[in-house]
Amino acid sequence: MARRRWSVGLTAGVLLAGTLAASPGAAADRASAAPSAERPSAAEPTDYSLTVDPTRTGAKIDDSMYGVFYEDINRAADGGLYAELVQNRSFEYSTADHKAYRPLTSWEVSGSGSAKVRDDAGRLHERNRNYLQLDGGSAVTNSGYNTGIAVRKGKRYDFSLWARTGEAAGAPLTVTLRDTAGDLAVARRVTARGGWAKYKASFTATRTSTTGRLTVAAAREAALDMISLFPRDTYKGRENGLRKDLAEKVAALKPGFLRFPGGCLVNTGSHEAYDEKSGWQRQRSYQWKDTTGPVETRATNANFWGYNQSYGLGYYEYFQFAEDVGAMPLPVVPALVTGCGQNKATDDPALLKRHIQDTLDLIEFANGPVTSEWGRKRAGMGHPEPFGLTHLGVGNEENLPEEFFARFKQFRAAVEAKHPDITVVSNSGPDDSGTTFDKAWQLNRDNKVAMVDEHYYNSPQWFLENNKRYDSYDRKGPKVFLGEYASHGNKFSNALAEAAFMTGLERNADLVKLASYAPLLANEDYVQWKPDMIWFDNDQSWGSANYETQKLFMTNVGDEVVPSTASATPSQDSGPITGAVGLSTWATSAAYDDVEVTSADGRPLLSDDFSAGDGQWTRAAGTGSWAVRDGAYVQSDEAAENTLVTAGDKGWQNYDLHVKATKKSGKEGFMVAFGVKDTGNHYWWNLGGWNNTQSAVEKTVGGAKQTMVQDTTKIETGRTYDLRVEVRGRQVTLFLDGEKWGSFTDDKQAEPFRQVVTRDKGTGDLIVKVVNAQPATARTKIGLGDAASVAPTARVTTLAAAPDAENTKDATPVKPVTSTFQGVGKSFSYDFPGNSVTFLRIRTR
């Protein structure tokens, strides 16, 4: 998972230049699938043709084509998929995880005695550093996640804790489950005796509540740790298992693979072990051996996304979950090069050797016989049979391709020497293009890597423009694993753009072997990242519009591509880039001076040295602290983000923008905007962005950004830079201190009508998949050829809704509608509704 700056409150997606209307009503009578949301009157239909050749076969589609990527972000593990209901069950929360955390976070102490968290030699286990010393007459109460501990009437809940006491008569412990209205279950009592031991009890909820609290009260002195409450009804009934509703939503996707555990968790922080030698380092890369064995002996860690992760959900549980949902496990291990803004290579041969051996041990843990060291440990955890690991990723989104690849080759050589049947997956960095991407791909090709993991998050516009991205990739080079992708939002317009892109993935299934939307899960009260596929709180879960679209594709893949062609949307002349100019900063103070805008023929349009104040400028973003100081225009608030101010005419075209910029202080550099329509529609040259690690031109459409060109330019504090932007038609050239920095031509068409046809060899069905990401009905003539022999009735599944429709806890406007269509033949017509994804299953004879 790459850390990127997003504008997440998107307007109703701009899917095609100039089209902002809502989607039309139902299709004509000959297409009986009804849309799933009420919409205004239809735009004028557009005519298309779709020609299919069922006698030919295209690329084979692997069963593992679509999968899921799981990362513990947005509280996806503790408080999410991991079914534990107690937060901070072992008192390990620390300021290392979050500045507001303390060992008693989520706990409240009451009663006549005291309670103190200790970290001495009396602990339960050396890797479980803290425990709670509770005096007689005192109690502690846990508040769970979100609004509290959620229970349902009649359901069973299993309680456990570890305790010890020096009291000769033992220490009675009373356990209650209550909310503000009273008891939620009959209280339970256990008595601790002697040294550390595990004690269990169970509750049956007498009422349903989402605000429960779990209390443990001690009649005499006792030490407590690992206080736990699990629903009995976990996914597949697993002990230390998964939250059932979330796991079932993942299983319903029928994923071909499960990539885990990250993401930025894999390649950030220290690569040291969790031991005395490292000082019990809390900010570490995810290391698989930390996460296996009894839960009370597993390490804890500071999650990269700003909270604690307990590792109760660990590698064994990941492998088990993959098996339970029928997915290929695809773990990712650290390569000792950090990314996600950290960008540092660790030079320690001994440490590298240890991580390579850990990777070999991981393969043995997954696949080894019970007679092997790690196969025996797997069997001891309850799974004597191998998990069948075939693919393994090394590294994640490294921004240092040379350093990464030097280490990757050592990992690959070690794995291939002992396990030649394992596919070792590399990656191409955090972006879809640019110098890092190009260098990484060059290294991957030159070294004959088997598979490369690409990641990108872009605007809906980008996905509509890049359907043909993989058409021109080298078929003799590495295969592609699209491990993370999403457009910027959870509206149906985002899902439509992604669906249009997915037709291109399937068409290129000979090259793109694996693909997974990301991220998978988000707890609505603990969000670090948007968009997300599945949302939840402590009691409910709901699939986004993107989830419904992914599910439709993932459960109707087919086995092979059937060659097909379609006409395009009538060309719309987008004209030259037009708009005003602007200045902005992000978490930085910067000064601007000598702004000049001239037309292509040299005519002055704007000139401002700020000697007369800032009267020509308008605060478009409404943030930041702008003022004229010492003859320059200064933004002085280092905490403010996107402080855009604008000047000029929105109708300007074919012009040169010249400005001098100086970074005064802060995390990043500065931004110069052009082609500005408003805060959600413009271009800007972002110099020293992403914590001053790279620079790029970003295009923003409907509030969502995409990168046009980028490199690794960094900005020095106190130095004045001379910037020039030359706009000619849709061609933009940029100059930094008189030298050409980069250029691009923004002329890709955002084609709203996309299709692919696949064949289900088991049923003989042709699956015609059409995305119509525009308001107008796509009135389509479909030709199957004279040799086609098909049944007259097709089964239809349609997703259709207004572009700004968004599934929430309380409403699901985007959901599939199934119907039948009479009239299939060698040539027939079908009306695909505006703003829709439609799958026609046509039975061949």
Coordinates of N, CA and C in Angstrom, one line a residue, residues 516-626:
S516 N -5.9 -7.6 -8.0 CA -6.7 -7.4 -6.8 C -6.9 -6.0 -6.5
Y517 N -8.2 -5.6 -6.3 CA -8.5 -4.3 -5.8 C -8.0 -4.1 -4.4
A518 N -7.7 -2.8 -4.0 CA -7.2 -2.6 -2.6 C -7.6 -1.2 -2.2
P519 N -7.7 -1.0 -0.8 CA -7.7 -2.0 0.2 C -9.0 -2.8 0.3
L520 N -9.0 -3.8 1.1 CA -10.1 -4.7 1.2 C -11.1 -4.3 2.3
L521 N -10.6 -3.9 3.5 CA -11.5 -3.7 4.6 C -11.3 -2.3 5.3
A522 N -12.4 -1.7 5.8 CA -12.3 -0.5 6.6 C -13.3 -0.4 7.7
N523 N -12.8 -0.2 8.9 CA -13.7 0.1 10.0 C -14.1 1.5 9.9
E524 N -15.4 1.9 9.9 CA -15.8 3.2 9.6 C -15.3 4.2 10.7
D525 N -15.0 3.8 11.9 CA -14.5 4.7 12.9 C -13.0 4.8 13.0
Y526 N -12.3 4.0 12.2 CA -10.8 4.0 12.3 C -10.2 4.0 10.8
V527 N -10.4 5.1 10.1 CA -10.1 5.1 8.7 C -8.8 5.9 8.5
Q528 N -7.8 5.2 7.9 CA -6.6 5.9 7.4 C -6.5 6.1 5.9
W529 N -7.4 5.4 5.2 CA -7.3 5.3 3.8 C -8.7 5.1 3.1
K530 N -8.9 5.8 2.1 CA -10.1 5.6 1.3 C -9.7 5.6 -0.2
P531 N -10.4 4.9 -1.1 CA -11.6 4.1 -0.9 C -11.3 2.7 -0.3
D532 N -12.3 1.9 0.0 CA -12.1 0.6 0.5 C -13.3 -0.3 -0.1
M533 N -13.1 -1.6 -0.1 CA -14.0 -2.5 -0.8 C -15.2 -2.8 0.2
I534 N -14.9 -3.2 1.4 CA -15.9 -3.6 2.4 C -15.8 -2.8 3.6
W535 N -16.9 -2.2 4.1 CA -16.9 -1.3 5.2 C -17.6 -2.1 6.4
F536 N -17.3 -1.7 7.6 CA -18.0 -2.3 8.8 C -17.9 -1.4 10.0
D537 N -18.7 -1.8 11.0 CA -18.5 -1.3 12.4 C -18.4 -2.5 13.3
N538 N -18.7 -2.3 14.6 CA -18.6 -3.5 15.5 C -19.7 -4.5 15.3
D539 N -20.7 -4.2 14.5 CA -21.9 -5.0 14.5 C -22.3 -5.4 13.0
Q540 N -22.1 -4.5 12.1 CA -22.6 -4.7 10.7 C -21.4 -4.5 9.7
S541 N -21.7 -5.0 8.5 CA -20.7 -4.8 7.4 C -21.5 -4.6 6.1
W542 N -20.9 -3.9 5.2 CA -21.6 -3.7 3.9 C -20.6 -3.5 2.8
G543 N -20.9 -4.0 1.6 CA -20.1 -3.9 0.5 C -20.3 -2.6 -0.2
S544 N -19.2 -2.0 -0.7 CA -19.3 -0.8 -1.4 C -19.8 -1.1 -2.9
A545 N -20.0 0.0 -3.6 CA -20.3 -0.2 -5.0 C -19.2 -0.9 -5.8
N546 N -18.0 -0.6 -5.4 CA -16.8 -1.3 -6.0 C -16.9 -2.8 -5.6
Y547 N -17.3 -3.1 -4.4 CA -17.4 -4.5 -4.0 C -18.4 -5.3 -5.0
E548 N -19.5 -4.7 -5.2 CA -20.5 -5.3 -6.0 C -20.0 -5.5 -7.4
T549 N -19.2 -4.5 -7.9 CA -18.7 -4.7 -9.3 C -17.6 -5.7 -9.3
Q550 N -16.7 -5.7 -8.3 CA -15.7 -6.7 -8.3 C -16.3 -8.1 -8.2
K551 N -17.3 -8.2 -7.4 CA -17.9 -9.5 -7.2 C -18.5 -10.1 -8.5
L552 N -19.1 -9.2 -9.3 CA -19.7 -9.6 -10.5 C -18.6 -10.1 -11.5
F553 N -17.5 -9.4 -11.5 CA -16.4 -9.9 -12.4 C -15.8 -11.2 -11.8
M554 N -15.5 -11.2 -10.5 CA -14.8 -12.3 -9.9 C -15.6 -13.6 -9.9
T555 N -16.9 -13.6 -10.0 CA -17.7 -14.8 -10.0 C -18.2 -15.1 -11.4
N556 N -17.8 -14.4 -12.4 CA -18.2 -14.7 -13.8 C -17.0 -14.5 -14.7
V557 N -15.8 -15.1 -14.3 CA -14.6 -14.8 -15.0 C -14.6 -15.5 -16.4
G558 N -14.9 -16.8 -16.4 CA -14.7 -17.6 -17.6 C -13.3 -18.2 -17.7
D559 N -13.1 -19.1 -18.7 CA -11.9 -19.8 -18.8 C -11.0 -19.3 -19.9
E560 N -11.6 -18.6 -20.9 CA -10.8 -18.1 -22.0 C -11.4 -16.9 -22.6
V561 N -10.6 -16.0 -23.2 CA -11.2 -14.9 -23.9 C -11.6 -15.3 -25.3
V562 N -12.8 -14.7 -25.7 CA -13.3 -14.9 -27.0 C -13.1 -13.6 -27.8
P563 N -12.4 -13.7 -28.9 CA -12.1 -12.4 -29.7 C -13.4 -11.6 -30.0
S564 N -13.3 -10.3 -29.7 CA -14.4 -9.5 -30.0 C -13.9 -8.1 -30.3
T565 N -14.7 -7.3 -31.0 CA -14.4 -5.9 -31.3 C -15.7 -5.1 -31.2
A566 N -15.5 -3.8 -30.8 CA -16.6 -3.0 -30.6 C -16.3 -1.6 -31.2
S567 N -17.3 -0.9 -31.7 CA -17.1 0.5 -32.1 C -16.9 1.4 -30.9
A568 N -16.4 2.5 -31.2 CA -16.1 3.5 -30.1 C -17.1 4.5 -30.0
T569 N -17.1 5.3 -28.9 CA -18.0 6.4 -28.8 C -17.7 7.5 -29.8
P570 N -18.7 8.1 -30.4 CA -18.4 9.2 -31.4 C -17.4 10.2 -30.8
S571 N -16.4 10.5 -31.5 CA -15.3 11.4 -31.0 C -15.8 12.7 -30.5
Q572 N -15.3 13.1 -29.4 CA -15.6 14.4 -28.8 C -14.3 15.3 -28.8
D573 N -14.2 16.4 -29.5 CA -13.1 17.2 -29.6 C -12.9 17.9 -28.2
S574 N -11.9 17.4 -27.5 CA -11.7 18.0 -26.2 C -11.0 19.4 -26.2
G575 N -10.5 19.8 -27.3 CA -9.9 21.1 -27.5 C -8.7 21.3 -26.6
P576 N -8.1 22.5 -26.6 CA -6.9 22.8 -25.9 C -7.1 22.8 -24.4
I577 N -6.1 22.6 -23.6 CA -6.1 22.8 -22.2 C -6.4 24.3 -21.9
T578 N -7.5 24.6 -21.1 CA -7.9 25.9 -20.8 C -8.0 26.1 -19.3
G579 N -7.7 27.3 -18.8 CA -7.9 27.6 -17.4 C -7.0 28.6 -16.9
A580 N -7.3 29.1 -15.7 CA -6.5 30.1 -15.0 C -5.2 29.5 -14.4
V581 N -4.5 30.2 -13.6 CA -3.2 29.7 -13.0 C -3.4 29.8 -11.5
G582 N -2.5 29.1 -10.8 CA -2.6 29.1 -9.4 C -1.3 28.8 -8.7
L583 N -1.2 29.0 -7.4 CA -0.1 28.7 -6.5 C -0.6 27.9 -5.3
S584 N 0.1 27.0 -4.8 CA -0.3 26.2 -3.7 C 0.8 25.6 -2.9
T585 N 0.5 25.1 -1.7 CA 1.5 24.4 -0.9 C 0.8 23.2 -0.2
W586 N 1.6 22.4 0.4 CA 1.1 21.2 1.1 C 2.1 21.0 2.3
A587 N 1.6 21.3 3.5 CA 2.4 21.1 4.7 C 3.7 21.8 4.6
T588 N 3.7 23.0 4.0 CA 5.0 23.7 3.8 C 4.7 25.2 3.7
S589 N 5.7 26.0 4.1 CA 5.6 27.4 3.9 C 6.5 27.7 2.7
A590 N 6.0 28.5 1.8 CA 6.7 28.9 0.6 C 6.4 30.3 0.2
A591 N 7.3 30.9 -0.6 CA 7.2 32.3 -1.1 C 7.2 32.2 -2.6
Y592 N 6.3 33.1 -3.3 CA 6.3 33.2 -4.7 C 6.5 34.6 -5.1
D593 N 7.1 34.8 -6.3 CA 7.3 36.2 -6.8 C 7.4 36.2 -8.3
D594 N 7.3 37.4 -8.9 CA 7.4 37.6 -10.3 C 6.6 36.6 -11.2
V595 N 5.3 36.6 -10.9 CA 4.4 35.8 -11.7 C 4.1 36.5 -13.0
E596 N 4.3 35.8 -14.1 CA 4.0 36.3 -15.4 C 3.3 35.2 -16.3
V597 N 2.2 35.7 -16.9 CA 1.6 34.8 -17.9 C 1.5 35.5 -19.2
T598 N 2.0 34.9 -20.2 CA 2.0 35.5 -21.6 C 1.4 34.5 -22.6
S599 N 0.7 35.1 -23.6 CA 0.1 34.2 -24.6 C 1.2 33.7 -25.5
A600 N 0.9 32.7 -26.3 CA 1.9 32.1 -27.2 C 2.5 33.1 -28.1
D601 N 1.8 34.2 -28.5 CA 2.4 35.2 -29.3 C 3.1 36.3 -28.5
G602 N 3.3 36.1 -27.2 CA 4.0 37.1 -26.4 C 3.2 38.1 -25.8
R603 N 1.9 38.1 -26.0 CA 1.0 39.2 -25.4 C 0.9 38.9 -23.9
P604 N 1.1 39.9 -23.0 CA 1.0 39.8 -21.6 C -0.4 39.5 -21.1
L605 N -0.7 38.5 -20.3 CA -2.0 38.2 -19.7 C -2.0 38.5 -18.2
L606 N -0.9 38.4 -17.6 CA -0.9 38.6 -16.1 C 0.6 38.9 -15.8
S607 N 0.8 39.9 -14.9 CA 2.1 40.2 -14.4 C 2.0 40.7 -13.0
D608 N 2.6 40.1 -12.0 CA 2.5 40.4 -10.6 C 3.8 40.2 -9.9
D609 N 4.4 41.3 -9.4 CA 5.5 41.2 -8.5 C 5.1 41.5 -7.1
F610 N 3.8 41.6 -6.8 CA 3.2 41.7 -5.5 C 3.6 43.0 -4.8
S611 N 4.1 44.0 -5.6 CA 4.4 45.3 -5.0 C 3.1 46.0 -4.6
A612 N 2.0 45.7 -5.3 CA 0.7 46.3 -5.0 C -0.2 45.4 -4.2
G613 N 0.4 44.4 -3.5 CA -0.5 43.5 -2.8 C -0.9 42.3 -3.6
D614 N -1.9 41.6 -3.1 CA -2.4 40.3 -3.7 C -3.8 40.4 -4.3
G615 N -4.1 41.6 -4.7 CA -5.5 41.8 -5.2 C -5.9 41.0 -6.4
Q616 N -5.0 40.5 -7.1 CA -5.3 39.7 -8.3 C -5.6 38.3 -8.0
W617 N -5.4 37.9 -6.8 CA -5.5 36.4 -6.4 C -6.7 36.1 -5.6
T618 N -7.3 34.9 -5.8 CA -8.5 34.5 -5.1 C -8.1 33.2 -4.4
R619 N -8.5 33.1 -3.1 CA -8.3 31.8 -2.4 C -9.3 30.8 -2.8
A620 N -8.8 29.9 -3.7 CA -9.7 28.9 -4.2 C -10.0 27.8 -3.2
A621 N -8.9 27.4 -2.4 CA -9.1 26.3 -1.5 C -9.6 26.8 -0.1
G622 N -9.4 28.0 0.2 CA -9.9 28.6 1.5 C -9.1 28.2 2.7
T623 N -7.9 27.6 2.5 CA -7.0 27.2 3.6 C -5.6 27.9 3.4
G624 N -4.8 27.9 4.5 CA -3.5 28.5 4.5 C -3.6 29.9 5.0
S625 N -2.4 30.4 5.1 CA -2.2 31.8 5.6 C -1.4 32.6 4.6
W626 N -2.0 33.3 3.7 CA -1.4 34.0 2.6 C -1.2 35.5 2.9

